[in-house]
Short mmCIF file of C-alpha atoms and ligand atoms in Angstrom, two decimals:
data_model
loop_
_atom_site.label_atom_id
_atom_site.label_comp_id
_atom_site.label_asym_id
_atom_site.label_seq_id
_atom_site.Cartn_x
_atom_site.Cartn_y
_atom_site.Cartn_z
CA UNK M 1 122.10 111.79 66.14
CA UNK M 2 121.96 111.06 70.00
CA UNK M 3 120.05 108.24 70.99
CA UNK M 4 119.36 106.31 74.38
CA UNK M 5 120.44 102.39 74.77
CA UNK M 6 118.71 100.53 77.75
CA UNK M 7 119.98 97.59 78.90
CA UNK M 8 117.64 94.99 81.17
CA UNK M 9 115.55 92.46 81.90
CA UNK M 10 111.71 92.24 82.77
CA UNK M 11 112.09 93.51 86.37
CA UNK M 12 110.54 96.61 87.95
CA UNK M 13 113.59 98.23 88.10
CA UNK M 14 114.18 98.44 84.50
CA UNK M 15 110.32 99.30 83.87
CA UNK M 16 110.64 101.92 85.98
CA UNK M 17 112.97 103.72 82.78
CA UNK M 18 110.69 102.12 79.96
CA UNK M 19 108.04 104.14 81.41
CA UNK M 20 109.77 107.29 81.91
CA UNK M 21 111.47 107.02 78.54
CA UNK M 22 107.57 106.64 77.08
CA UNK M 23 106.44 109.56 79.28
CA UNK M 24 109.79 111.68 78.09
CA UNK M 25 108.50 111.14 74.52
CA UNK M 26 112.23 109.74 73.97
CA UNK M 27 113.30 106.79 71.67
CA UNK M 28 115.29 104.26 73.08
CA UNK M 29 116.41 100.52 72.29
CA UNK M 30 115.95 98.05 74.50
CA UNK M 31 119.07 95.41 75.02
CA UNK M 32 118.09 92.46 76.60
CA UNK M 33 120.56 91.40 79.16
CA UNK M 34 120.29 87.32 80.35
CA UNK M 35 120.52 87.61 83.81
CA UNK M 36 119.57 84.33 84.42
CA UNK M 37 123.47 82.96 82.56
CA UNK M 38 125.18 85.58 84.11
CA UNK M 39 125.73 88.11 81.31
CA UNK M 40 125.82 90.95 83.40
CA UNK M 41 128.88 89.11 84.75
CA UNK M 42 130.51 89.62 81.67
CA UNK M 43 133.27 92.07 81.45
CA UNK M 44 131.04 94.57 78.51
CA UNK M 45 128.55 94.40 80.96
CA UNK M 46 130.85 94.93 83.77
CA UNK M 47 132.20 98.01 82.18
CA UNK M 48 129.14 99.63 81.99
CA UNK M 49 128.03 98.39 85.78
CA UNK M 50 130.64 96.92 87.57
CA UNK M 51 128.15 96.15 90.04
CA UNK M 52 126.70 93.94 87.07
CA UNK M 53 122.91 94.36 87.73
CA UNK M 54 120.43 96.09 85.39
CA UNK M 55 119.46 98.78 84.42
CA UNK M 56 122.13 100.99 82.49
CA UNK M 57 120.86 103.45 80.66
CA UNK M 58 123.94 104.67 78.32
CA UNK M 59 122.84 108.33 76.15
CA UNK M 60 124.92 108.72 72.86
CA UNK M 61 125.36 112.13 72.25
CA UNK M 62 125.59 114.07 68.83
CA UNK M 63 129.02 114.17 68.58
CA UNK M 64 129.27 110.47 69.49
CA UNK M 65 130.22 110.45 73.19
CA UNK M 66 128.72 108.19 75.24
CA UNK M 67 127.16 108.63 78.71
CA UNK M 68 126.45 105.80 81.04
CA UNK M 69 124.46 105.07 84.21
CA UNK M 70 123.62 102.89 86.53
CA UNK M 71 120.98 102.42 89.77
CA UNK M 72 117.60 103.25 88.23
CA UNK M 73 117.07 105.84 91.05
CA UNK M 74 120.14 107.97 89.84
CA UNK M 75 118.85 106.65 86.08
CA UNK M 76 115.20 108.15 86.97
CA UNK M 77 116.57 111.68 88.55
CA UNK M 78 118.68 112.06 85.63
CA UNK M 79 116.40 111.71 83.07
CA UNK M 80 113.30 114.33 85.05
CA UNK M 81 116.61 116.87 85.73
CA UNK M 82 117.78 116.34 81.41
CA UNK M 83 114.42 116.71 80.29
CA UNK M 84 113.24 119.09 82.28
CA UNK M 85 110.18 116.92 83.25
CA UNK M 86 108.52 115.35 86.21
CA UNK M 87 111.50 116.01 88.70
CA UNK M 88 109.61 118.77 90.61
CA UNK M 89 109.70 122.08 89.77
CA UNK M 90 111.11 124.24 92.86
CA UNK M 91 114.13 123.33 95.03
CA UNK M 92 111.63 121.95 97.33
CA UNK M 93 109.07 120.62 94.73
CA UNK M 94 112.67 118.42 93.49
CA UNK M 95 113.83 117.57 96.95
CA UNK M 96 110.01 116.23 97.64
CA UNK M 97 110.37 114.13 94.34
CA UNK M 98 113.90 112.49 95.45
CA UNK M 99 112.75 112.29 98.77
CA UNK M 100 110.16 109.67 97.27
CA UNK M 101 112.24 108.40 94.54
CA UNK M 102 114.84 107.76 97.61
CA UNK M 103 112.32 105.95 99.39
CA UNK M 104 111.33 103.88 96.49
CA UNK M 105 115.08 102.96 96.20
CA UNK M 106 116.39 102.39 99.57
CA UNK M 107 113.36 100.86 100.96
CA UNK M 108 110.37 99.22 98.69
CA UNK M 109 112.87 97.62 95.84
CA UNK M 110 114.92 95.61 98.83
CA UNK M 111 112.03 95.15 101.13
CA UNK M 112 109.80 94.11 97.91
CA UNK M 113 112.42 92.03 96.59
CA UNK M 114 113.47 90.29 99.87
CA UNK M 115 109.54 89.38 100.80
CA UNK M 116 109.08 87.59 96.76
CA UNK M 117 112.54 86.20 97.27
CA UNK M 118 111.92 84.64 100.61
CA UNK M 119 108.47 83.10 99.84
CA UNK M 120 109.02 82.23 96.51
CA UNK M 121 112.61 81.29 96.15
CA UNK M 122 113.03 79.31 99.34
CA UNK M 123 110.23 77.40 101.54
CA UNK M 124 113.39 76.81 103.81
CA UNK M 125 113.50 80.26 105.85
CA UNK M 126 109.94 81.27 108.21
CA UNK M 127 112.43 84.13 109.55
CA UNK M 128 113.07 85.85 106.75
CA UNK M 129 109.94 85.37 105.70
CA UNK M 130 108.40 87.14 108.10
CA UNK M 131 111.10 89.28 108.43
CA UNK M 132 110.14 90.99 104.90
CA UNK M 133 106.25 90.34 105.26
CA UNK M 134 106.47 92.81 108.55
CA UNK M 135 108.32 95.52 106.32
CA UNK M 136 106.42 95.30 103.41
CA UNK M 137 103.09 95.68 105.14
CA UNK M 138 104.47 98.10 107.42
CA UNK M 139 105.78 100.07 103.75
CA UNK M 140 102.24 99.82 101.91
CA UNK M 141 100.71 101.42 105.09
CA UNK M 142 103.32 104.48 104.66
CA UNK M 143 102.62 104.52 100.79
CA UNK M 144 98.39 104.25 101.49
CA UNK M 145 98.72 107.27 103.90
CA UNK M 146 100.81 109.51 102.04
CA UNK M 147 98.33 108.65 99.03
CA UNK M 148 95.62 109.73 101.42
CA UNK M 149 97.22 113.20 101.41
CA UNK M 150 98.12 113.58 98.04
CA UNK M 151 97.24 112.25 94.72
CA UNK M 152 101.09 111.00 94.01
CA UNK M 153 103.98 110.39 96.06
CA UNK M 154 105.43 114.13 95.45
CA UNK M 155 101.85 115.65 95.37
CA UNK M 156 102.33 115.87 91.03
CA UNK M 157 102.92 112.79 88.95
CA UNK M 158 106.92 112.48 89.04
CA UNK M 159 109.53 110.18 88.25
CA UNK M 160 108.70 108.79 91.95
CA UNK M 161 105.80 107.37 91.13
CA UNK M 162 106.81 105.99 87.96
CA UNK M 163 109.69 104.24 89.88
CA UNK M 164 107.23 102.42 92.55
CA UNK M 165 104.66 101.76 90.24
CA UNK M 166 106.47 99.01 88.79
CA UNK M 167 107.08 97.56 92.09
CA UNK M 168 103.79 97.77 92.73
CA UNK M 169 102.45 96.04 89.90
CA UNK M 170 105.03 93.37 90.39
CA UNK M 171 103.60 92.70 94.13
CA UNK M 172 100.68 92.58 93.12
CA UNK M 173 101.46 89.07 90.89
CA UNK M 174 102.72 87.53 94.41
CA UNK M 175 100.33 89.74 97.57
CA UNK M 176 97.70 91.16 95.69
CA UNK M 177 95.65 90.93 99.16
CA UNK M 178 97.81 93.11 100.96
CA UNK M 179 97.53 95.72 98.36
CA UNK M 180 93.77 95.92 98.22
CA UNK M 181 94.12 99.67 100.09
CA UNK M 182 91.85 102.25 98.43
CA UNK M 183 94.09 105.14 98.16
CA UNK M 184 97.00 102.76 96.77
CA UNK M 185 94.38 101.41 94.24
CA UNK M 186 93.12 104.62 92.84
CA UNK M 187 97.07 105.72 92.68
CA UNK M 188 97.87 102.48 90.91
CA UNK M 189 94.56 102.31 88.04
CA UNK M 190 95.84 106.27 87.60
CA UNK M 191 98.97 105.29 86.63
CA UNK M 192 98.15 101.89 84.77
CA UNK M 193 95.56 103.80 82.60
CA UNK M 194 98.49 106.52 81.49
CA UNK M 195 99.16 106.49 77.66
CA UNK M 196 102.69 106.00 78.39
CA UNK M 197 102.70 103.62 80.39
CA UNK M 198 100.61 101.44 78.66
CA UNK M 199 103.18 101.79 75.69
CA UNK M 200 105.60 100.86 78.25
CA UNK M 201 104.25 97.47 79.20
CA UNK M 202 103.94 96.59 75.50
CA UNK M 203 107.28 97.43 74.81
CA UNK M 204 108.24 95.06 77.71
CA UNK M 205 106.67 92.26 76.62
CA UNK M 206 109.15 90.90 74.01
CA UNK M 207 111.66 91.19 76.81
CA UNK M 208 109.58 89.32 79.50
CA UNK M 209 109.41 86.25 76.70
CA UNK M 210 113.13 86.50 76.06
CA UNK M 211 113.02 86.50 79.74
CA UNK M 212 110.57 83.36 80.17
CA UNK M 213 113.03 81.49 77.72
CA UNK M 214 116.53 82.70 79.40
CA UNK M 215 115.28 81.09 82.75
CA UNK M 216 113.83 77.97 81.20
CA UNK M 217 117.50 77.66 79.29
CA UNK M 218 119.32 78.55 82.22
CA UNK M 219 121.43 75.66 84.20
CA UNK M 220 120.53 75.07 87.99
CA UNK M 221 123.80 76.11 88.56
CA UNK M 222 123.26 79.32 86.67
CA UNK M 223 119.77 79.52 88.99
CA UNK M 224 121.47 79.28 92.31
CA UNK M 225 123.97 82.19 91.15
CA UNK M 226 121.62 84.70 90.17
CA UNK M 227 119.31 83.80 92.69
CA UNK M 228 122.45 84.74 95.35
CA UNK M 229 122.72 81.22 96.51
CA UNK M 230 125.70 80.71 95.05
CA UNK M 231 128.74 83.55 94.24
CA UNK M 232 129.54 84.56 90.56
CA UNK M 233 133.07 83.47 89.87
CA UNK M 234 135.38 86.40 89.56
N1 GSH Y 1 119.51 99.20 93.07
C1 GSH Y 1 119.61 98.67 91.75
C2 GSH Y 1 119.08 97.25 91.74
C3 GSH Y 1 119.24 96.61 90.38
C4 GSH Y 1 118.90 95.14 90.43
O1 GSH Y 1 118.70 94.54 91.50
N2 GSH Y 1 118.85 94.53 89.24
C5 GSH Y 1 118.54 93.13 89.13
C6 GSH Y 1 117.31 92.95 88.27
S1 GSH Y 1 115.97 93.90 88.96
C7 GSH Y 1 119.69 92.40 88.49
O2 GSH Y 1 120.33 92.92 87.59
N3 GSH Y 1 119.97 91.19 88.96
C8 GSH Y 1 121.03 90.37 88.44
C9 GSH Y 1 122.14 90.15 89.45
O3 GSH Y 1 122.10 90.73 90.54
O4 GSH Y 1 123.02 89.37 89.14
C10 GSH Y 1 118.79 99.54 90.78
O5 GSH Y 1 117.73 100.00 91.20
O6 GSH Y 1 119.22 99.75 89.64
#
């Protein structure tokens, strides 16, 4: 029997999977890593990322073999090219849907990240701040006009889309004004109303409680580590 494992947390970057897992029609368990204590500082975890972040997506295959990722973008354009599914279906429909999933990756999950980070985390830093409000709003203005083109990122629903929508979602909880662009809301309620994806955000629930309860538990020590205020011992 070959069967996926995902390891994460409630972040958009681990959604992202959940959601093309559901849309796959593939089974998976779902391995909640505590971030918060630093278990993905632990040498398992380590072994499987040795960047130690989530998600890893590990496949065991029929004759027991194991196959292991990590970076959800590399996660995401594995799955679309294994399956066959919602990669693109040319050379240049594919390239269009990594060229998306690329910009999801290298651009909106730091930029996103940085501009909840520095106004949520820390009252203590106007520059960066700004710094991240600038991107981000200069980022949503890219994603409204190419949604003004095309009804998703690729021009056909691909693993791009399921890879910002998360981060979308997740902005909206902290900007939602900045967000309020009509192409980028008729993209989004698309998306949010998919079968799939609504499975997807029930099956992350029970991890966004054990989530909830890992930060309550967590020591302000093990805060100011995983918020990158303090280094991880080796
Ligand atoms: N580029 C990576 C980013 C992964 C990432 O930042 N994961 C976060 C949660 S969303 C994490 O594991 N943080 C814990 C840590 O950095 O210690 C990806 O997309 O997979």
């Amino acid at each position: 029997m070959s069967g996926y494992t995902l390891y994460g947390m409630g972040s958009p970057n681990v959604v992202k999977v959940v959601v093309a897992l559901e849309e796959l029609g593939q089974a998976y368990d779902l391995v909640h890593v505590n971030v918060f204590q630093g278990e993905q500082r632990e040498p398992w975890f380590l072994a499987l990322n040795p960047n130690g972040k989530v998600p890893v997506l590990v496949e065991t295959r029929a004759d027991g073999e194991q196959f292991s990722l990590f970076e959800s973008g590399a996660i995401m354009d594995w799955l679309a090219s294994r399956h066959g599914a919602f990669g693109g279906g040319s050379e240049d429909g594919r390239a269009t849907v990594r060229q998306w999933l690329l910009f999801q990756m290298a651009n909106c999950g730091p930029v996103f990240g940085n501009a909840i980070h520095f106004s949520f985390a820390t009252k203590e830093c106007p520059y960066g701040q700004n710094r991240f409000q600038i991107e981000l709003r200069k980022l949503v203005r890219v994603i409204e006009q190419r949604l003004t083109q095309a009804d998703y990122l690729a021009g056909e629903y691909s693993v791009a889309d399921m890879a910002l929508w998360p981060w979308i979602r997740t902005l909206e909880m902290f900007f939602a004004d900045d967000l309020k662009t009509p192409a980028l809301r008729r993209w989004f309620a698309a998306i949010e109303a998919r079968p799939a994806v609504v499975a997807a955000v029930a099956r992350m629930d029970a991890i966004g409680k054990l989530d909830r309860q890992a930060r309550r538990e967590a020591s302000e020590e093990q805060l100011d580590r995983y918020f990158g205020r303090l280094a991880w011992p080796d």
